[in-house]
Short mmCIF file of C-alpha atoms and ligand atoms in Angstrom, two decimals:
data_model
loop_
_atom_site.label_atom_id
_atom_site.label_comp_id
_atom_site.label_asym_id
_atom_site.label_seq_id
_atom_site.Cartn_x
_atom_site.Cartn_y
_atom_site.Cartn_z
CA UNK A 91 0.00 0.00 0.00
CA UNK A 92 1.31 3.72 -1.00
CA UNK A 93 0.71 5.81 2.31
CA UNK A 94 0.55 9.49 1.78
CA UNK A 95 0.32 12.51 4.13
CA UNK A 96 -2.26 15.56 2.68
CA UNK A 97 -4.22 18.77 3.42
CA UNK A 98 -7.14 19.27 1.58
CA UNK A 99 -9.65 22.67 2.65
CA UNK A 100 -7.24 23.16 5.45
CA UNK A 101 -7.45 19.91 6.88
CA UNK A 102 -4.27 17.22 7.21
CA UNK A 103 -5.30 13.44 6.41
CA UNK A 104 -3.67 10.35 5.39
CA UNK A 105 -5.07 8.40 2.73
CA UNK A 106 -3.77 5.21 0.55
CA UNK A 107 -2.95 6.12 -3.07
CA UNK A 108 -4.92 4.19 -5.63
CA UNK A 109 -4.70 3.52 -9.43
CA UNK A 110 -1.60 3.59 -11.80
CA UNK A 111 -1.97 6.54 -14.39
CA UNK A 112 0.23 9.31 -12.67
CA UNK A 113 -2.94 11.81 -13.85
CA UNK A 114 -5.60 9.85 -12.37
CA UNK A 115 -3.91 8.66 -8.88
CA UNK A 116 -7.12 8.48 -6.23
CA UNK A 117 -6.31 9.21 -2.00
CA UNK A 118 -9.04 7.13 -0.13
CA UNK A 119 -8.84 8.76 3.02
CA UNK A 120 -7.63 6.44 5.84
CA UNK A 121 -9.41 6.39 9.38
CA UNK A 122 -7.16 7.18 12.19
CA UNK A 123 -3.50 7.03 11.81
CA UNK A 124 -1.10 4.59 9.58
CA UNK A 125 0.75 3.38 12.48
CA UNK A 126 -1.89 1.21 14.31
CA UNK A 127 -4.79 -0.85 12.68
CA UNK A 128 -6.64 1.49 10.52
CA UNK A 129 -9.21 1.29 7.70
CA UNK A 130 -10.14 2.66 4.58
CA UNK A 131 -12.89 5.71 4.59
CA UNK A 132 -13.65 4.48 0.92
CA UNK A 133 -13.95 8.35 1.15
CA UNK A 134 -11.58 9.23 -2.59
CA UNK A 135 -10.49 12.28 -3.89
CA UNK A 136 -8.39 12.87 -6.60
CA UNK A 137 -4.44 13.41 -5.94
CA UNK A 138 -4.41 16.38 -8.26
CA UNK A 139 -6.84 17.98 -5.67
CA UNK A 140 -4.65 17.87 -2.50
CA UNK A 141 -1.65 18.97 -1.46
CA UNK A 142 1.08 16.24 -0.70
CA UNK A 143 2.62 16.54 2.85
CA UNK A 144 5.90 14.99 3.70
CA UNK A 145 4.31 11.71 3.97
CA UNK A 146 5.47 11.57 8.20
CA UNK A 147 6.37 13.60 10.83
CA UNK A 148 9.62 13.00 12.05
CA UNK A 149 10.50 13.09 15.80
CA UNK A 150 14.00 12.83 14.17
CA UNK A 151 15.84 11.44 10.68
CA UNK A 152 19.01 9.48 11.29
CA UNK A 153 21.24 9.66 8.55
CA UNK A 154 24.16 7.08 7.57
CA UNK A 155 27.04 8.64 5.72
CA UNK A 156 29.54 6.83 2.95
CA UNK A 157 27.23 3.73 2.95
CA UNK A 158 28.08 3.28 -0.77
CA UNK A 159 31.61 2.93 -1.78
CA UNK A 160 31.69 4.55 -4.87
CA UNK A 161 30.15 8.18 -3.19
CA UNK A 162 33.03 7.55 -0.81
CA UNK A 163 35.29 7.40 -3.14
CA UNK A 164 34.00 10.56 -5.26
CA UNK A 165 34.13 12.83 -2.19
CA UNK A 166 37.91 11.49 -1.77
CA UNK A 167 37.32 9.41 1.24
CA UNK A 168 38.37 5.82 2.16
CA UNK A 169 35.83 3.60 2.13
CA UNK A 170 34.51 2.50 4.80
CA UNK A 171 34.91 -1.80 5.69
CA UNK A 172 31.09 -3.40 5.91
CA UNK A 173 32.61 -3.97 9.62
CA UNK A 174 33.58 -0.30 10.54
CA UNK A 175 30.70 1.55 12.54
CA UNK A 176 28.33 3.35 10.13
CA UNK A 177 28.82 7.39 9.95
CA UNK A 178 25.63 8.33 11.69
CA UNK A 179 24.12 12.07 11.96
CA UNK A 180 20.77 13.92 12.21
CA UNK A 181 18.62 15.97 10.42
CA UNK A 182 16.52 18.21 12.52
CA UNK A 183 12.52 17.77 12.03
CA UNK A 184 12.30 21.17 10.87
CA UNK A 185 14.38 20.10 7.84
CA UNK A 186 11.89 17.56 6.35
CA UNK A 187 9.26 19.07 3.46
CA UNK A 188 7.21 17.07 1.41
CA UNK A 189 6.88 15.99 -2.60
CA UNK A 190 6.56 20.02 -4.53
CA UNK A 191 7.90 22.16 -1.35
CA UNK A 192 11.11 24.06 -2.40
CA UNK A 193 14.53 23.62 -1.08
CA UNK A 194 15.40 27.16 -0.15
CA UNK A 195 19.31 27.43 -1.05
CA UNK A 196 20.71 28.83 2.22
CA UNK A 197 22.31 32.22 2.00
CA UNK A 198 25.49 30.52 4.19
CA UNK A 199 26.91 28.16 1.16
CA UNK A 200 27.80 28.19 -1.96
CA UNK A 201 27.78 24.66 -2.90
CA UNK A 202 24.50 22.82 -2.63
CA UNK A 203 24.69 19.16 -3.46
CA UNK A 204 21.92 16.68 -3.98
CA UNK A 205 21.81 13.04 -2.46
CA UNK A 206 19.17 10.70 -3.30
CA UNK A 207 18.83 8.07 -0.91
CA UNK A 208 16.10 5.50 0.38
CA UNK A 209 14.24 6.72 3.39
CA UNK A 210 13.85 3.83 6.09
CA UNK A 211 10.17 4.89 7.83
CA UNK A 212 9.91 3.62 11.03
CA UNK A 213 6.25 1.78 12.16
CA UNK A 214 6.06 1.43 15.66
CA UNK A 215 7.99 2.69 19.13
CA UNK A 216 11.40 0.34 19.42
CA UNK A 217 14.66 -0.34 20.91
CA UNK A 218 17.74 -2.40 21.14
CA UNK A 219 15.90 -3.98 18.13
CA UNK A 220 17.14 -8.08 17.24
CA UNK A 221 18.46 -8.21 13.42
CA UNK A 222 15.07 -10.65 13.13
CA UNK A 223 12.82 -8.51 13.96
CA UNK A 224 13.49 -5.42 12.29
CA UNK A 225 11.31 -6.14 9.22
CA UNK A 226 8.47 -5.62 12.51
CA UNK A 227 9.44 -2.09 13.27
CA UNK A 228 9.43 -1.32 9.44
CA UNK A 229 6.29 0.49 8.02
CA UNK A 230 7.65 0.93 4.70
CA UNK A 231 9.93 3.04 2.62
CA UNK A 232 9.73 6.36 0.89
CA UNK A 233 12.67 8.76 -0.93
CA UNK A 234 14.75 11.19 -0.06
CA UNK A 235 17.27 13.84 -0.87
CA UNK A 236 19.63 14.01 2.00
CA UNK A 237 20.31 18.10 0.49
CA UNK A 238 23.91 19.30 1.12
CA UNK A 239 25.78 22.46 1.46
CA UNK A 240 28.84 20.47 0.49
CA UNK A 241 31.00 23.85 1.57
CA UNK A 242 30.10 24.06 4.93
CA UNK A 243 30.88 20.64 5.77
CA UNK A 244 34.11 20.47 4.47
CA UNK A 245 34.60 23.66 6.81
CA UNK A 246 32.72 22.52 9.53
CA UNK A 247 33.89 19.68 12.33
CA UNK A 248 30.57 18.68 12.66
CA UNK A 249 27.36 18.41 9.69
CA UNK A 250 24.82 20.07 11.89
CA UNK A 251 24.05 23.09 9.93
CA UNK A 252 26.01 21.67 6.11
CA UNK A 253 22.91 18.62 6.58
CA UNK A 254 20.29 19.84 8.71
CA UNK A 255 19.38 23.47 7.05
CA UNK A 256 15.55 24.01 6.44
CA UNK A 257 14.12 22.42 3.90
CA UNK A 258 17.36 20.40 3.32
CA UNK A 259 15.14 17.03 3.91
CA UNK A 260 12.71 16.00 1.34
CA UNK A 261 10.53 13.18 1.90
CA UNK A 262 7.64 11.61 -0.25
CA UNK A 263 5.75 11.42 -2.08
CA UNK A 264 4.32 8.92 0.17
CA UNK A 265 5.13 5.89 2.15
CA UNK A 266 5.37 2.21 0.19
CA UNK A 267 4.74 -0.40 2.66
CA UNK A 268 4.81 -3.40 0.49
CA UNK A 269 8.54 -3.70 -1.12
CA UNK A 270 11.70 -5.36 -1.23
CA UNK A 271 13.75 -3.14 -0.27
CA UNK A 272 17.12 -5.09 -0.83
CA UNK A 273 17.45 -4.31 -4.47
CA UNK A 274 16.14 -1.32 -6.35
CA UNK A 275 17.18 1.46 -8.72
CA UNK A 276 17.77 4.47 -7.05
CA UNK A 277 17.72 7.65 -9.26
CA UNK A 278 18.24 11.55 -9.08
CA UNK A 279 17.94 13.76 -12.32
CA UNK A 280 18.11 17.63 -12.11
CA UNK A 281 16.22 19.13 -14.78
CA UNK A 282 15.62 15.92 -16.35
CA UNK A 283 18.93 15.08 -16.60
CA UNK A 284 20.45 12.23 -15.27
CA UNK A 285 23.03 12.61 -11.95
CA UNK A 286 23.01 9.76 -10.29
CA UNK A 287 21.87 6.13 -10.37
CA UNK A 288 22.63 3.32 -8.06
CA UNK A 289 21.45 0.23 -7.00
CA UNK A 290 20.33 -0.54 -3.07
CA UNK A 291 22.40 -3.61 -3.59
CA UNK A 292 25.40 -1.74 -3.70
CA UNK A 293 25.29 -0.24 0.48
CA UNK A 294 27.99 -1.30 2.53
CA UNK A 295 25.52 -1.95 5.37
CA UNK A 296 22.21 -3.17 5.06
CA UNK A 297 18.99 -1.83 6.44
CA UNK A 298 18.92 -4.37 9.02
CA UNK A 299 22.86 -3.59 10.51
CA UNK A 300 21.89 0.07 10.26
CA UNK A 301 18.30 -0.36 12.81
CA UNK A 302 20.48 -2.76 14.69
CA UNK A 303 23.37 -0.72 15.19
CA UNK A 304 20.65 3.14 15.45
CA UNK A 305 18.51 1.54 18.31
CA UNK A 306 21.49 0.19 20.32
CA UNK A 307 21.51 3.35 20.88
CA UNK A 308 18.42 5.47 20.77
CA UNK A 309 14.67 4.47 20.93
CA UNK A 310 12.78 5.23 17.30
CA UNK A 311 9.51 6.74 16.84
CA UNK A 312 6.48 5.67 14.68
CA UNK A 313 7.57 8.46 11.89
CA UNK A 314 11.06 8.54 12.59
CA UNK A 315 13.27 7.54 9.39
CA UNK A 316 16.60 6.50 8.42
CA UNK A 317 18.30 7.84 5.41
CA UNK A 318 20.19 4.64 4.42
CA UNK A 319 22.77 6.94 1.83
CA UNK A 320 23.64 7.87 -1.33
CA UNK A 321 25.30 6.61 -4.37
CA UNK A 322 27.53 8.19 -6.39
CA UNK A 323 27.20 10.86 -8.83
CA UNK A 324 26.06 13.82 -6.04
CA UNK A 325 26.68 17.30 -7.53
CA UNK A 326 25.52 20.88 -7.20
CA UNK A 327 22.27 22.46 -7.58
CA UNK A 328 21.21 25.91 -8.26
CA UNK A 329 18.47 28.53 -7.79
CA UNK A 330 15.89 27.09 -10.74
CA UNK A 331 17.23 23.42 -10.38
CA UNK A 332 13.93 21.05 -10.08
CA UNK A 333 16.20 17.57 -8.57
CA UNK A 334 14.01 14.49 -8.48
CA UNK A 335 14.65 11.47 -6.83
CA UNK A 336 13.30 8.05 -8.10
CA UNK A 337 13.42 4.34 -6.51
CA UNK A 338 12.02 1.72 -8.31
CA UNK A 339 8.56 0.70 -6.87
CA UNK A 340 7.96 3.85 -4.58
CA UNK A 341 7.81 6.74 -6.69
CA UNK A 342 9.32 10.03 -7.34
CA UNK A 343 10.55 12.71 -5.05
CA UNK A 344 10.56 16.43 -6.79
CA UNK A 345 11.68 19.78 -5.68
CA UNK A 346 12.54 22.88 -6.70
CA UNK A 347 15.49 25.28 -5.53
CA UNK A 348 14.54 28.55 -4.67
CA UNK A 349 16.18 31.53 -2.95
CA UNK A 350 15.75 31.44 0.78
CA UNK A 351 13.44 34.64 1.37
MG1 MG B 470 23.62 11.39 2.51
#
């Protein structure tokens, strides 16, 4: 089931997306919330009608770094051993926008990069998680664009602000609960032009290592998500720039960069 996150006449709903035709995708409005046993208004409107929200609310996004070796490479790094602790950081909630928000290019760097990644979401309240039982605390998958001001981290001992700007997390369009996630395409184009395409295959740590090794550490949330990283081919984006990010059997992910007001 697609899951996605809407306001329609001011109000805020989930609903499941229905039908294949991009131009005549239905929302049939779900009762209550995705995260416990819900059901289906049969209540449709068209997609075209609503605005798409980030399809969750994130108490917080944990992001892996260098979980592909060929990124690692690009950037000039050493890449990391499948048994070397995964690069973990965060992206503040208030960095997370949805499917057609803009990216607002922060006035503080020069050098905004794009990273399409898959987005782990997380389905239920967990900890100290066994490797067998993290398909449980799964609810699905959506993608993302972990946006970077590639400048400020190179200055910058820690990514705080070079990851975690405003608007430097979109997720969406909405939430695919039924997938594989162990090998798919993963895809960014800027302005229709091809930047970057990988294959989930290709991480250095798999989904299940990275929930192990997160909630050793830290409870997750219903909502919370893990960006699981990026292939290779990141590179800049300008004021203009619509980036979209496309994995095989969720969907695509589309923003525009504009000029932080
Ligand atoms: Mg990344």
């Amino acid at each position: 089931m697609r899951i996605a996150r809407f306001s329609i006449d001011g109000n805020v709903a989930f609903g499941a997306v229905e039908g294949s035709s991009p131009d005549e995708l239905v929302l049939d409005i779900i009762k209550g919330i995705p995260f416990a046993d819900f059901e289906l208004s049969g209540t449709k409107v068209p997609l075209s009608k609503v605005r798409l929200l980030p399809p969750v609310l994130p108490n917080k996004v944990v992001a892996i770094g260098r979980n592909y070796a060929e990124h690692a490479a690009e950037l000039g790094h050493e890449v990391p051993e499948s048994t070397d602790a995964p690069i973990t950081f965060f992206k503040p909630s208030t960095s997370v926008i949805g499917s057609g928000d803009a990216i607002a290019y922060p006035s503080f760097s020069d050098e905004l990069h794009h990273e399409a990644e898959l987005a782990v979401v997380i389905g239920r309240m967990c900890r100290e998680v066994p490797r067998e039982r993290v398909k449980d605390v799964i609810l699905g998958y959506t993608c993302a664009n972990d946006v970077t001001a590639r400048d400020v981290q190179r200055r910058e001992k820690q990514w705080a602000r070079a990851k975690g700007f405003d608007t430097s997390c979109p997720l969406g369009p909405w939430v695919e609960t039924d997938l594989d996630p162990s090998d798919l395409t993963i895809q960014c184009t800027v302005n229709g032009e091809q930047r970057q395409l990988g294959r989930t295959t290709d991480m250095i740590r798999s989904i299940e290592d990275l929930v192990v090794h997160i909630t050793e550490a830290m409870t997750l949330l219903p909502g919370d998500v893990i960006l699981t990283g990026t292939p290779a081919g990141v590179g800049p984006l300008t004021v203009g720039d619509e980036v979209a990010v496309t994995i095989e059997g969720i969907g695509t992910l589309t923003n525009k960069v504009i000029k932080r007001g």
